[in-house]
Short mmCIF file of N, CA and C in Angstrom, two decimals:
data_model
loop_
_atom_site.label_atom_id
_atom_site.label_comp_id
_atom_site.label_asym_id
_atom_site.label_seq_id
_atom_site.Cartn_x
_atom_site.Cartn_y
_atom_site.Cartn_z
N UNK A 1 0.85 -1.19 0.00
CA UNK A 1 0.00 0.00 0.00
C UNK A 1 0.89 1.24 0.00
N UNK A 2 0.42 2.26 -0.69
CA UNK A 2 1.19 3.49 -0.84
C UNK A 2 0.72 4.57 0.12
N UNK A 3 1.64 5.47 0.42
CA UNK A 3 1.26 6.71 1.09
C UNK A 3 0.62 7.58 0.01
N UNK A 4 -0.33 8.42 0.39
CA UNK A 4 -1.04 9.26 -0.57
C UNK A 4 -0.84 10.72 -0.18
N UNK A 5 -0.48 11.55 -1.18
CA UNK A 5 -0.34 12.99 -0.95
C UNK A 5 -1.15 13.73 -2.00
N UNK A 6 -1.49 14.98 -1.69
CA UNK A 6 -2.34 15.77 -2.57
C UNK A 6 -1.74 17.14 -2.81
N UNK A 7 -1.86 17.61 -4.05
CA UNK A 7 -1.45 18.98 -4.37
C UNK A 7 -2.47 19.95 -3.78
N UNK A 8 -2.16 21.22 -3.81
CA UNK A 8 -3.11 22.24 -3.31
C UNK A 8 -4.41 22.20 -4.09
N UNK A 9 -4.33 22.03 -5.41
CA UNK A 9 -5.55 21.98 -6.23
C UNK A 9 -6.42 20.79 -5.86
N UNK A 10 -5.79 19.62 -5.71
CA UNK A 10 -6.59 18.43 -5.40
C UNK A 10 -7.19 18.51 -4.00
N UNK A 11 -6.47 19.09 -3.04
CA UNK A 11 -7.04 19.27 -1.70
C UNK A 11 -8.21 20.25 -1.72
N UNK A 12 -8.09 21.32 -2.50
CA UNK A 12 -9.18 22.29 -2.60
C UNK A 12 -10.43 21.63 -3.18
N UNK A 13 -10.25 20.74 -4.15
CA UNK A 13 -11.39 20.05 -4.76
C UNK A 13 -12.02 19.09 -3.77
N UNK A 14 -11.21 18.35 -3.04
CA UNK A 14 -11.73 17.41 -2.04
C UNK A 14 -12.49 18.15 -0.94
N UNK A 15 -11.96 19.29 -0.52
CA UNK A 15 -12.59 20.05 0.56
C UNK A 15 -13.96 20.60 0.19
N UNK A 16 -14.28 20.66 -1.08
CA UNK A 16 -15.60 21.13 -1.53
C UNK A 16 -16.68 20.06 -1.35
N UNK A 17 -16.26 18.82 -1.15
CA UNK A 17 -17.19 17.69 -1.14
C UNK A 17 -17.67 17.36 0.25
N UNK A 18 -18.80 16.64 0.30
CA UNK A 18 -19.28 16.14 1.58
C UNK A 18 -18.36 15.01 2.04
N UNK A 19 -18.40 14.69 3.31
CA UNK A 19 -17.47 13.72 3.90
C UNK A 19 -17.52 12.34 3.24
N UNK A 20 -18.71 11.87 2.90
CA UNK A 20 -18.84 10.55 2.27
C UNK A 20 -18.14 10.52 0.92
N UNK A 21 -18.33 11.56 0.12
CA UNK A 21 -17.66 11.63 -1.18
C UNK A 21 -16.15 11.71 -1.01
N UNK A 22 -15.70 12.46 -0.02
CA UNK A 22 -14.27 12.56 0.26
C UNK A 22 -13.69 11.18 0.57
N UNK A 23 -14.38 10.44 1.44
CA UNK A 23 -13.90 9.12 1.82
C UNK A 23 -13.88 8.15 0.65
N UNK A 24 -14.88 8.23 -0.23
CA UNK A 24 -14.92 7.35 -1.40
C UNK A 24 -13.73 7.62 -2.32
N UNK A 25 -13.43 8.88 -2.56
CA UNK A 25 -12.31 9.24 -3.43
C UNK A 25 -10.99 8.79 -2.80
N UNK A 26 -10.80 9.12 -1.55
CA UNK A 26 -9.54 8.77 -0.88
C UNK A 26 -9.37 7.26 -0.78
N UNK A 27 -10.46 6.53 -0.53
CA UNK A 27 -10.38 5.07 -0.43
C UNK A 27 -10.01 4.45 -1.76
N UNK A 28 -10.66 4.87 -2.85
CA UNK A 28 -10.36 4.26 -4.14
C UNK A 28 -8.94 4.60 -4.59
N UNK A 29 -8.48 5.80 -4.29
CA UNK A 29 -7.13 6.23 -4.65
C UNK A 29 -6.09 5.56 -3.75
N UNK A 30 -6.33 5.57 -2.46
CA UNK A 30 -5.37 5.04 -1.50
C UNK A 30 -5.25 3.53 -1.49
N UNK A 31 -6.21 2.83 -2.06
CA UNK A 31 -6.16 1.37 -2.04
C UNK A 31 -5.54 0.76 -3.30
N UNK A 32 -5.03 1.59 -4.20
CA UNK A 32 -4.38 1.06 -5.40
C UNK A 32 -3.14 0.26 -5.02
N UNK A 33 -2.91 -0.80 -5.75
CA UNK A 33 -1.75 -1.66 -5.50
C UNK A 33 -0.74 -1.53 -6.64
N UNK A 34 0.48 -1.99 -6.38
CA UNK A 34 1.51 -1.98 -7.42
C UNK A 34 1.08 -2.81 -8.61
N UNK A 35 0.42 -3.92 -8.36
CA UNK A 35 -0.06 -4.78 -9.43
C UNK A 35 -1.08 -4.06 -10.32
N UNK A 36 -1.99 -3.33 -9.71
CA UNK A 36 -2.98 -2.58 -10.48
C UNK A 36 -2.32 -1.49 -11.33
N UNK A 37 -1.33 -0.81 -10.76
CA UNK A 37 -0.63 0.22 -11.52
C UNK A 37 0.15 -0.39 -12.68
N UNK A 38 0.75 -1.53 -12.46
CA UNK A 38 1.56 -2.19 -13.49
C UNK A 38 0.69 -2.82 -14.58
N UNK A 39 -0.34 -3.55 -14.16
CA UNK A 39 -1.15 -4.33 -15.11
C UNK A 39 -2.38 -3.61 -15.62
N UNK A 40 -2.77 -2.52 -14.95
CA UNK A 40 -3.95 -1.78 -15.37
C UNK A 40 -5.23 -2.35 -14.83
N UNK A 41 -6.28 -1.61 -15.02
CA UNK A 41 -7.64 -2.00 -14.67
C UNK A 41 -8.57 -1.07 -15.44
N UNK A 42 -9.85 -1.39 -15.55
CA UNK A 42 -10.74 -0.59 -16.40
C UNK A 42 -10.81 0.91 -16.07
N UNK A 43 -10.73 1.28 -14.82
CA UNK A 43 -10.86 2.68 -14.44
C UNK A 43 -9.53 3.41 -14.29
N UNK A 44 -8.46 2.77 -14.74
CA UNK A 44 -7.12 3.34 -14.57
C UNK A 44 -6.44 3.48 -15.93
N UNK A 45 -6.03 4.71 -16.25
CA UNK A 45 -5.31 4.95 -17.50
C UNK A 45 -3.89 5.40 -17.21
N UNK A 46 -3.00 5.18 -18.19
CA UNK A 46 -1.59 5.55 -18.07
C UNK A 46 -1.27 6.58 -19.13
N UNK A 47 -0.55 7.63 -18.74
CA UNK A 47 -0.17 8.69 -19.65
C UNK A 47 1.34 8.86 -19.57
N UNK A 48 2.01 8.83 -20.72
CA UNK A 48 3.46 9.04 -20.78
C UNK A 48 3.71 10.45 -21.31
N UNK A 49 4.40 11.26 -20.51
CA UNK A 49 4.68 12.64 -20.92
C UNK A 49 6.02 13.08 -20.35
N UNK A 50 6.86 13.62 -21.24
CA UNK A 50 8.17 14.17 -20.86
C UNK A 50 8.99 13.19 -20.02
N UNK A 51 8.97 11.93 -20.41
CA UNK A 51 9.77 10.93 -19.72
C UNK A 51 9.20 10.45 -18.39
N UNK A 52 8.01 10.89 -18.05
CA UNK A 52 7.36 10.46 -16.80
C UNK A 52 6.08 9.69 -17.12
N UNK A 53 5.64 8.93 -16.14
CA UNK A 53 4.38 8.20 -16.27
C UNK A 53 3.39 8.79 -15.28
N UNK A 54 2.25 9.21 -15.81
CA UNK A 54 1.16 9.72 -14.98
C UNK A 54 -0.02 8.77 -15.15
N UNK A 55 -0.91 8.81 -14.19
CA UNK A 55 -2.08 7.94 -14.21
C UNK A 55 -3.34 8.78 -14.07
N UNK A 56 -4.45 8.22 -14.60
CA UNK A 56 -5.76 8.82 -14.41
C UNK A 56 -6.67 7.74 -13.84
N UNK A 57 -7.24 8.02 -12.69
CA UNK A 57 -8.17 7.09 -12.04
C UNK A 57 -9.57 7.67 -12.09
N UNK A 58 -10.49 6.89 -12.63
CA UNK A 58 -11.90 7.29 -12.63
C UNK A 58 -12.55 6.73 -11.38
N UNK A 59 -13.17 7.61 -10.61
CA UNK A 59 -13.91 7.17 -9.43
C UNK A 59 -15.17 8.01 -9.32
N UNK A 60 -16.32 7.40 -9.57
CA UNK A 60 -17.58 8.14 -9.56
C UNK A 60 -17.55 9.24 -10.60
N UNK A 61 -17.90 10.45 -10.20
CA UNK A 61 -17.92 11.60 -11.10
C UNK A 61 -16.61 12.38 -11.08
N UNK A 62 -15.54 11.74 -10.63
CA UNK A 62 -14.27 12.43 -10.49
C UNK A 62 -13.16 11.69 -11.21
N UNK A 63 -12.16 12.46 -11.63
CA UNK A 63 -10.95 11.91 -12.24
C UNK A 63 -9.76 12.41 -11.43
N UNK A 64 -8.92 11.49 -11.02
CA UNK A 64 -7.73 11.83 -10.24
C UNK A 64 -6.52 11.62 -11.16
N UNK A 65 -5.76 12.67 -11.35
CA UNK A 65 -4.53 12.60 -12.14
C UNK A 65 -3.36 12.60 -11.17
N UNK A 66 -2.54 11.55 -11.25
CA UNK A 66 -1.50 11.37 -10.24
C UNK A 66 -0.27 10.70 -10.82
N UNK A 67 0.79 10.70 -10.03
CA UNK A 67 1.99 9.96 -10.40
C UNK A 67 2.47 9.14 -9.22
N UNK A 68 3.21 8.11 -9.53
CA UNK A 68 3.82 7.25 -8.53
C UNK A 68 5.23 7.77 -8.28
N UNK A 69 5.52 8.13 -7.05
CA UNK A 69 6.87 8.52 -6.64
C UNK A 69 7.49 7.30 -5.97
N UNK A 70 8.13 6.47 -6.79
CA UNK A 70 8.59 5.17 -6.32
C UNK A 70 9.57 5.25 -5.16
N UNK A 71 10.49 6.21 -5.20
CA UNK A 71 11.49 6.30 -4.14
C UNK A 71 10.86 6.56 -2.78
N UNK A 72 9.67 7.19 -2.79
CA UNK A 72 8.97 7.48 -1.53
C UNK A 72 7.79 6.55 -1.30
N UNK A 73 7.54 5.64 -2.25
CA UNK A 73 6.37 4.76 -2.19
C UNK A 73 5.10 5.58 -1.96
N UNK A 74 4.95 6.63 -2.77
CA UNK A 74 3.86 7.60 -2.61
C UNK A 74 3.11 7.78 -3.92
N UNK A 75 1.80 7.88 -3.82
CA UNK A 75 0.96 8.31 -4.94
C UNK A 75 0.65 9.77 -4.70
N UNK A 76 1.04 10.62 -5.63
CA UNK A 76 0.82 12.07 -5.46
C UNK A 76 -0.24 12.53 -6.46
N UNK A 77 -1.37 12.99 -5.94
CA UNK A 77 -2.47 13.50 -6.79
C UNK A 77 -2.14 14.94 -7.19
N UNK A 78 -2.01 15.16 -8.49
CA UNK A 78 -1.76 16.50 -9.00
C UNK A 78 -3.07 17.26 -9.19
N UNK A 79 -4.07 16.56 -9.75
CA UNK A 79 -5.35 17.21 -10.04
C UNK A 79 -6.48 16.26 -9.73
N UNK A 80 -7.59 16.81 -9.26
CA UNK A 80 -8.85 16.08 -9.16
C UNK A 80 -9.86 16.92 -9.91
N UNK A 81 -10.47 16.31 -10.92
CA UNK A 81 -11.43 17.03 -11.74
C UNK A 81 -12.81 16.43 -11.58
N UNK A 82 -13.79 17.29 -11.51
CA UNK A 82 -15.18 16.87 -11.40
C UNK A 82 -15.82 16.90 -12.77
N UNK A 83 -16.59 15.89 -13.09
CA UNK A 83 -17.34 15.89 -14.34
C UNK A 83 -18.62 16.69 -14.12
N UNK A 84 -18.92 17.56 -15.04
CA UNK A 84 -20.12 18.37 -14.93
C UNK A 84 -21.18 17.74 -15.83
N UNK A 85 -22.30 17.39 -15.20
CA UNK A 85 -23.40 16.80 -15.95
C UNK A 85 -24.48 17.85 -16.15
N UNK A 86 -24.80 18.09 -17.40
CA UNK A 86 -25.87 19.04 -17.72
C UNK A 86 -26.98 18.24 -18.39
N UNK A 87 -28.15 18.23 -17.77
CA UNK A 87 -29.26 17.43 -18.31
C UNK A 87 -29.92 18.10 -19.51
N UNK A 88 -29.91 19.41 -19.54
CA UNK A 88 -30.49 20.13 -20.67
C UNK A 88 -29.50 21.19 -21.13
N UNK A 89 -29.48 21.46 -22.43
CA UNK A 89 -28.59 22.52 -22.90
C UNK A 89 -28.98 23.87 -22.29
N UNK A 90 -27.98 24.67 -22.04
CA UNK A 90 -28.22 26.01 -21.50
C UNK A 90 -28.67 26.91 -22.64
N UNK A 91 -29.70 27.71 -22.40
CA UNK A 91 -30.22 28.60 -23.43
C UNK A 91 -30.31 30.01 -22.89
N UNK A 92 -29.80 30.94 -23.63
CA UNK A 92 -29.91 32.33 -23.25
C UNK A 92 -31.12 32.92 -23.98
N UNK A 93 -32.06 33.46 -23.22
CA UNK A 93 -33.23 34.09 -23.83
C UNK A 93 -32.90 35.53 -24.16
N UNK A 94 -33.21 35.91 -25.38
CA UNK A 94 -32.98 37.28 -25.82
C UNK A 94 -34.29 38.06 -25.68
N UNK A 95 -34.19 39.20 -25.04
CA UNK A 95 -35.40 40.02 -24.84
C UNK A 95 -35.50 41.04 -25.93
#
């Protein structure tokens, strides 16, 4: 199991949520194993950029973008993004 750290942006996003949602995100992120990171899983994507490997974890309506800091055995969340669901298109009425 890895230690989990959060950037300022990801902490600000988590702090906007109710406690249950916070726990769900932290649990799904914090329970990732080395095997899952290496072999993949349906909700986990790998991104290669500038010689580094980043990951994207889908959990509910949120996406966590993070990297593995192997020397520290830490998963560091850089960004947490919320999906915005709009049931109807927004319309501006002209008077």
